[in-house]
Amino acid sequence: MAKKYEGPAIGIDLGTTYSCVAVWQEQTNRAEIIHNDQGNRTTPSFVAFTSDQRLIGDAAKNQTASNPSNTIYDAKRLIGRKYKDIQNDIQLWPFKVIAGDDDNPMILVNYKGEEKRFLAEEISSMVLTKMREIAEKFLESPVKNAVVTVPAYFNDSQRKATKDAGSIAGLNVMRIINEPTAAALAYGLQKRTNCVEERNIFIFDLGGGTFDVSLLTIKDNVFKVKATAGDTHLGGEDFDNRLVNHFVEEFKRKNKVDISAKPGSLRRLRNSCERVKRTLSYAFVTTIEVDAVFQGIDLSSSITRAKFEEINMDLFEKCIDIVKRCFVDSGMDMSSVDDVVLIGGSSRIPKLQQLLQNFFKGKDLYSSINPDEAVAYGAAVQAALLCEGIKNAPNLVLQDVTPLSLGVEVIGELMSIVIPRNTPIPVTMTKGYDTAVDNCSAAKIEVYEGESLKASENNLLGLFNLPTPCASHGHPIKICFSINEDGILNVSAEDENSGNKKDITITNENGRLSREKVERMIQEAENFKAEDTKLEQKVKAMNDLNEYLYHVKKLIADNDVSSLISPVDKLKIYTTVVKGQKLLDGNKHEETHVFVDFLKELQNMVDSALYKITKGV
Ligand code: AMP
């Protein structure tokens, strides 16, 4: 593997609900999960906008209930997708999403009293910026390079959009790797001594919003993905939603009030449902209490694990069907699997574990790896591998596969596959085609991704015309598909007679952000950062003043000191303290310098009064 980057480089697991960052540590010879400013090892993928600031992570999630329409989460469920494809999600989100250019979803928020619109890439970039800052604080140095993970089942536009999010965050995304593959790296390093023998491992990765499974073989430190399958829209949030619906119905029955269209009530209920779900992973029954969920009425109820399983059973079974598909694709038998590794927070659900264990005929599941951190751990390992001069970086080689078949539309509206799914990447494959009509001056090439025989039922990645001067029926065209290490596709076509060649610009035609747009967003992100810094400075100035006022109040209250200060100085100081308190209480909109200047003035006043005492003036 060519090493081209300079460290420090980090690994980021950009999750639907939580994100995690890690870095390879030369001293300890392992990847370190980095905790955030709250001391948590994962950070909510939440961004909130208020009347005076932008919040990211825990701070954003903590104020969700009071500001539901301006608290954005689930950007991963929006990224790289079209507005028409997210209609079911929209109904569940308390924030507003509209159709923007090219049918790209735009998130609407109110920030500092103004309406602002964001693409999912921009929201994800804010989360990535936060993860980068967490790492920078820990490493005490700037971080530029990162490996970012995506679900194995992410399609081409979702991968590209994630890469764009990295660019907007000012990161150089060295590589996009698949989440289960990253987890396999973490597993491989934990089982380090056994990496020489061949082992087949099955990764079951069920997170907050996505589900992925991968079958890999590890031999001589080479990690080869054999097959992958998944659903980019299946995860813990779907189980939460089922619980929400259950309690909304129950509330309706008991109180004759429908809260299904009340964003604030729903958000608070959803937060409680997530807690209920987690509790049911170790308890058989639990209670739920949401005070004054609507119009002062409390929601108070209980639910058993059996009921939770019943209302989610079809989703659990869907997971097992996907597991089966992965084995069919790989041509491998499940009995050849050495370890079934559980990854992602939702893999803790006992019923799922039981169904999975049944599928593997009672085999013990491997759960010695932290399901919330393994992906970031693996990403940090990959980041170290890509960097120059990292000491003790593990000696591993990773070979992934493409999750979806890629091809072009041919006569009869059929999909002709050029690269079948689960082909190892990077890969370049070429296929010859003939034009279907006489005297055409250009051949229209439509590139699709997906498994349906009918091209239009798959995902259109882009289209372009290849000039074919006066071509008759049967004119030969060569089409070349090439997928790089990030799983990102490039397509070129060549008219074999004229030598005309054309590359597809899937990137722009499929709504991917143009270079100019990314540049503009980077600028906006910097403006946001500048605003955040400005606010931080103001908060610091207000805190400093507050602390000093407290100190002076104590000083005046202390009779020993106070009796020595002249009555004139004491009155002056006292009046200024009262003014200072008023300034803090009522003038949030004042500029930072107002607080800084006020503090200086008060400090000078107090210093001079104390000086007079020491000098006996
Ligand atoms: P991840 O994307 O891997 O961080 O997974 C986050 C998802 O895991 C969220 O939907 C969480 O609610 C869910 N989760 C975390 N812990 C548990 C648990 N003990 N039982 C069930 N779900 C959990």
XYZ file of C-alpha atoms in Angstrom, residues 282-574:
293
model
C -30.821 -6.281 30.242
C -34.222 -6.023 32.004
C -37.392 -7.949 31.221
C -39.714 -5.078 31.990
C -39.270 -1.330 32.381
C -41.279 1.809 32.979
C -41.509 4.994 30.969
C -42.332 8.392 32.457
C -42.587 11.569 30.410
C -43.816 14.479 32.504
C -46.407 16.734 30.866
C -45.888 15.151 27.478
C -48.810 17.199 26.133
C -51.031 19.873 27.660
C -49.850 18.996 31.153
C -50.780 15.308 30.860
C -48.015 12.903 31.973
C -47.211 9.773 30.056
C -46.607 6.970 32.484
C -46.520 3.353 31.432
C -44.471 0.185 31.310
C -43.425 -2.289 28.658
C -42.032 -5.815 28.689
C -39.135 -7.093 26.652
C -41.553 -9.550 25.011
C -43.767 -6.669 23.782
C -40.726 -4.778 22.487
C -39.700 -7.901 20.581
C -43.183 -8.408 19.215
C -43.480 -4.884 17.790
C -40.043 -5.148 16.176
C -40.013 -8.772 15.099
C -40.401 -8.102 11.375
C -37.386 -5.756 11.520
C -35.310 -8.338 13.403
C -36.257 -10.952 10.810
C -35.266 -8.551 8.052
C -31.797 -8.451 9.621
C -31.551 -12.234 9.519
C -32.676 -12.304 5.863
C -29.825 -9.963 5.032
C -27.410 -12.263 6.866
C -28.679 -15.148 4.720
C -28.211 -13.118 1.531
C -24.603 -12.465 2.403
C -23.915 -16.199 2.654
C -25.707 -16.919 -0.609
C -23.574 -14.275 -2.338
C -20.328 -15.483 -0.874
C -20.945 -19.115 -1.723
C -19.555 -19.929 1.717
C -21.212 -22.084 4.301
C -22.007 -20.614 7.696
C -20.300 -23.559 9.388
C -16.958 -22.294 8.038
C -17.248 -19.113 10.141
C -14.796 -18.998 13.051
C -16.194 -15.943 14.796
C -19.430 -13.973 14.555
C -18.498 -10.482 15.701
C -21.148 -8.112 17.075
C -20.728 -4.434 16.236
C -22.968 -1.373 16.630
C -25.032 -0.407 19.659
C -28.147 -2.239 18.475
C -26.324 -5.585 18.322
C -26.837 -5.676 22.118
C -30.540 -6.522 21.677
C -30.965 -10.028 23.152
C -33.616 -11.200 20.667
C -31.393 -10.316 17.743
C -28.495 -12.133 19.339
C -30.737 -15.149 19.850
C -31.958 -15.135 16.223
C -28.392 -14.789 15.005
C -27.177 -17.562 17.246
C -29.987 -19.801 15.964
C -28.951 -19.032 12.417
C -25.399 -20.090 13.253
C -26.738 -23.285 14.850
C -26.029 -22.303 18.441
C -22.519 -20.921 17.887
C -21.285 -18.525 20.583
C -21.209 -14.923 19.406
C -17.980 -12.977 19.773
C -18.711 -10.002 21.963
C -15.315 -9.206 23.466
C -14.974 -6.174 21.267
C -16.582 -2.861 22.200
C -19.494 -2.562 19.732
C -19.552 1.243 19.932
C -15.852 1.779 19.354
C -14.574 -0.973 17.062
C -15.316 0.925 13.854
C -13.407 4.067 14.903
C -10.606 1.827 16.190
C -10.302 0.142 12.786
C -10.476 3.490 10.986
C -7.568 4.756 13.121
C -5.575 1.641 12.211
C -6.235 2.290 8.523
C -5.243 5.946 8.980
C -1.930 4.878 10.519
C -1.345 2.477 7.633
C -1.769 5.298 5.137
C 0.671 7.629 6.863
C 4.383 7.966 6.477
C 6.631 7.265 9.417
C 4.131 6.037 12.028
C 6.061 3.766 14.342
C 4.569 0.407 15.277
C 1.740 0.728 12.759
C 0.357 -2.757 12.229
C 1.346 -4.549 9.096
C -2.017 -5.248 7.499
C -3.508 -5.306 4.033
C -7.153 -4.655 3.439
C -9.140 -5.777 0.432
C -12.755 -4.702 0.256
C -15.539 -5.379 -2.222
C -18.109 -3.282 -4.037
C -21.517 -3.669 -2.347
C -23.763 -3.121 -5.384
C -23.610 -4.218 -9.023
C -22.712 -1.518 -11.510
C -23.687 -1.410 -15.153
C -25.323 0.379 -18.058
C -28.774 0.367 -19.593
C -29.045 -1.657 -22.794
C -31.829 -2.329 -25.265
C -35.091 -3.401 -23.647
C -34.412 -1.105 -20.674
C -32.339 -3.861 -19.146
C -29.393 -3.483 -16.813
C -26.187 -4.908 -18.253
C -23.752 -5.490 -15.389
C -20.136 -4.438 -15.905
C -18.936 -4.954 -12.314
C -20.943 -7.508 -10.285
C -21.548 -6.837 -6.613
C -18.977 -8.184 -4.153
C -16.129 -7.756 -6.663
C -12.857 -6.941 -4.850
C -11.808 -3.291 -5.136
C -9.937 -1.365 -6.468
C -10.985 -2.758 -9.815
C -11.189 -1.818 -13.473
C -13.448 -3.768 -15.831
C -14.177 -3.167 -19.480
C -17.065 -4.455 -21.563
C -17.823 -4.105 -25.268
C -21.246 -3.009 -26.554
C -22.776 -2.347 -29.979
C -24.966 0.607 -30.858
C -28.570 -0.413 -31.400
C -29.725 2.039 -34.109
C -28.515 3.195 -37.508
C -27.014 6.633 -38.188
C -26.757 7.754 -34.635
C -24.348 10.604 -34.008
C -24.001 9.848 -30.303
C -24.495 6.884 -28.017
C -26.326 7.658 -24.795
C -24.672 5.895 -21.877
C -26.644 5.589 -18.668
C -24.813 4.254 -15.628
C -26.783 2.437 -12.935
C -26.125 0.814 -9.602
C -28.325 -1.896 -8.133
C -29.569 -5.432 -8.422
C -32.774 -5.123 -10.470
C -32.825 -6.549 -14.014
C -34.756 -3.466 -15.092
C -32.326 -0.553 -15.258
C -34.880 2.091 -14.288
C -35.526 0.321 -10.974
C -31.889 0.782 -10.040
C -30.109 3.930 -8.940
C -29.148 6.163 -11.886
C -25.640 7.421 -11.211
C -25.267 9.536 -14.299
C -25.477 9.670 -18.046
C -23.482 11.053 -20.926
C -23.325 11.040 -24.696
C -20.380 9.561 -26.543
C -20.027 11.102 -30.048
C -20.175 8.286 -32.614
C -20.041 10.018 -36.053
C -22.531 8.420 -38.468
C -22.469 5.147 -36.606
C -24.580 2.364 -38.003
C -26.291 -0.393 -36.086
C -23.730 -2.627 -34.356
C -21.066 0.076 -34.061
C -18.594 -1.092 -31.341
C -18.220 0.862 -28.107
C -15.959 -0.007 -25.196
C -17.124 0.953 -21.711
C -14.694 0.945 -18.825
C -15.729 1.036 -15.141
C -13.129 1.742 -12.552
C -13.620 1.770 -8.766
C -10.953 3.223 -6.504
C -10.078 2.278 -2.911
C -12.859 4.529 -1.561
C -15.405 2.539 -3.551
C -15.947 5.556 -5.807
C -16.677 4.957 -9.452
C -15.377 6.452 -12.674
C -16.713 5.477 -16.061
C -15.247 6.069 -19.492
C -16.465 5.081 -22.924
C -14.638 4.834 -26.237
C -15.898 4.663 -29.784
C -13.617 1.956 -31.111
C -13.785 3.173 -34.739
C -13.246 6.915 -34.334
C -11.211 6.685 -31.137
C -13.559 9.255 -29.506
C -13.354 8.920 -25.748
C -15.388 10.382 -22.935
C -15.323 10.162 -19.148
C -18.515 10.320 -17.243
C -18.821 13.224 -14.874
C -21.141 11.347 -12.560
C -20.037 13.602 -9.775
C -21.730 16.728 -11.066
C -24.656 15.267 -12.909
C -25.780 13.239 -9.963
C -26.046 16.222 -7.693
C -22.618 15.815 -6.159
C -21.294 19.138 -5.060
C -19.181 20.964 -7.601
C -15.722 22.147 -6.574
C -17.013 25.737 -6.370
C -19.894 24.696 -4.151
C -17.574 22.790 -1.813
C -15.276 25.841 -1.704
C -18.215 28.047 -0.824
C -19.292 25.669 1.920
C -15.763 25.504 3.320
C -15.897 29.289 3.514
C -19.279 29.145 5.261
C -17.970 26.506 7.663
C -15.089 28.821 8.482
C -17.554 31.644 9.073
C -19.480 29.387 11.439
C -16.268 28.517 13.201
C -15.409 32.200 13.487
C -18.861 32.868 14.949
C -18.454 29.967 17.405
C -15.050 31.284 18.460
C -16.496 34.765 18.871
C -19.234 33.373 21.078
C -16.755 31.308 23.088
C -14.712 34.458 23.689
C -17.810 36.333 24.773
C -18.876 33.537 27.126
C -15.361 33.535 28.582
C -15.437 37.326 29.050
C -18.833 37.067 30.765
C -17.582 34.264 32.998
C -14.460 36.203 33.917
C -16.558 39.227 34.830
C -19.029 37.094 36.780
C -16.239 35.474 38.743
C -14.620 38.819 39.512
C -17.919 40.313 40.639
C -18.327 37.386 43.018
C -14.801 37.920 44.313
C -15.373 41.665 44.875
C -18.743 41.073 46.563
C -17.002 38.704 48.969
C -14.259 41.264 49.533
C -16.737 43.986 50.424
C -18.641 41.624 52.680
C -15.418 40.820 54.531
C -15.434 43.359 57.394
C -11.678 43.160 57.987
C -10.902 44.403 54.478
C -14.031 46.418 53.907
C -13.525 48.570 56.985
C -10.163 49.692 55.611
C -11.542 50.877 52.250
C -12.629 54.495 52.185
C -16.431 55.029 52.094
C -16.109 56.879 48.745
C -14.190 53.993 47.135
C -16.543 51.480 48.683
C -19.593 53.242 47.232
C -17.915 53.510 43.830
C -17.012 49.810 43.863
C -20.436 48.785 45.108
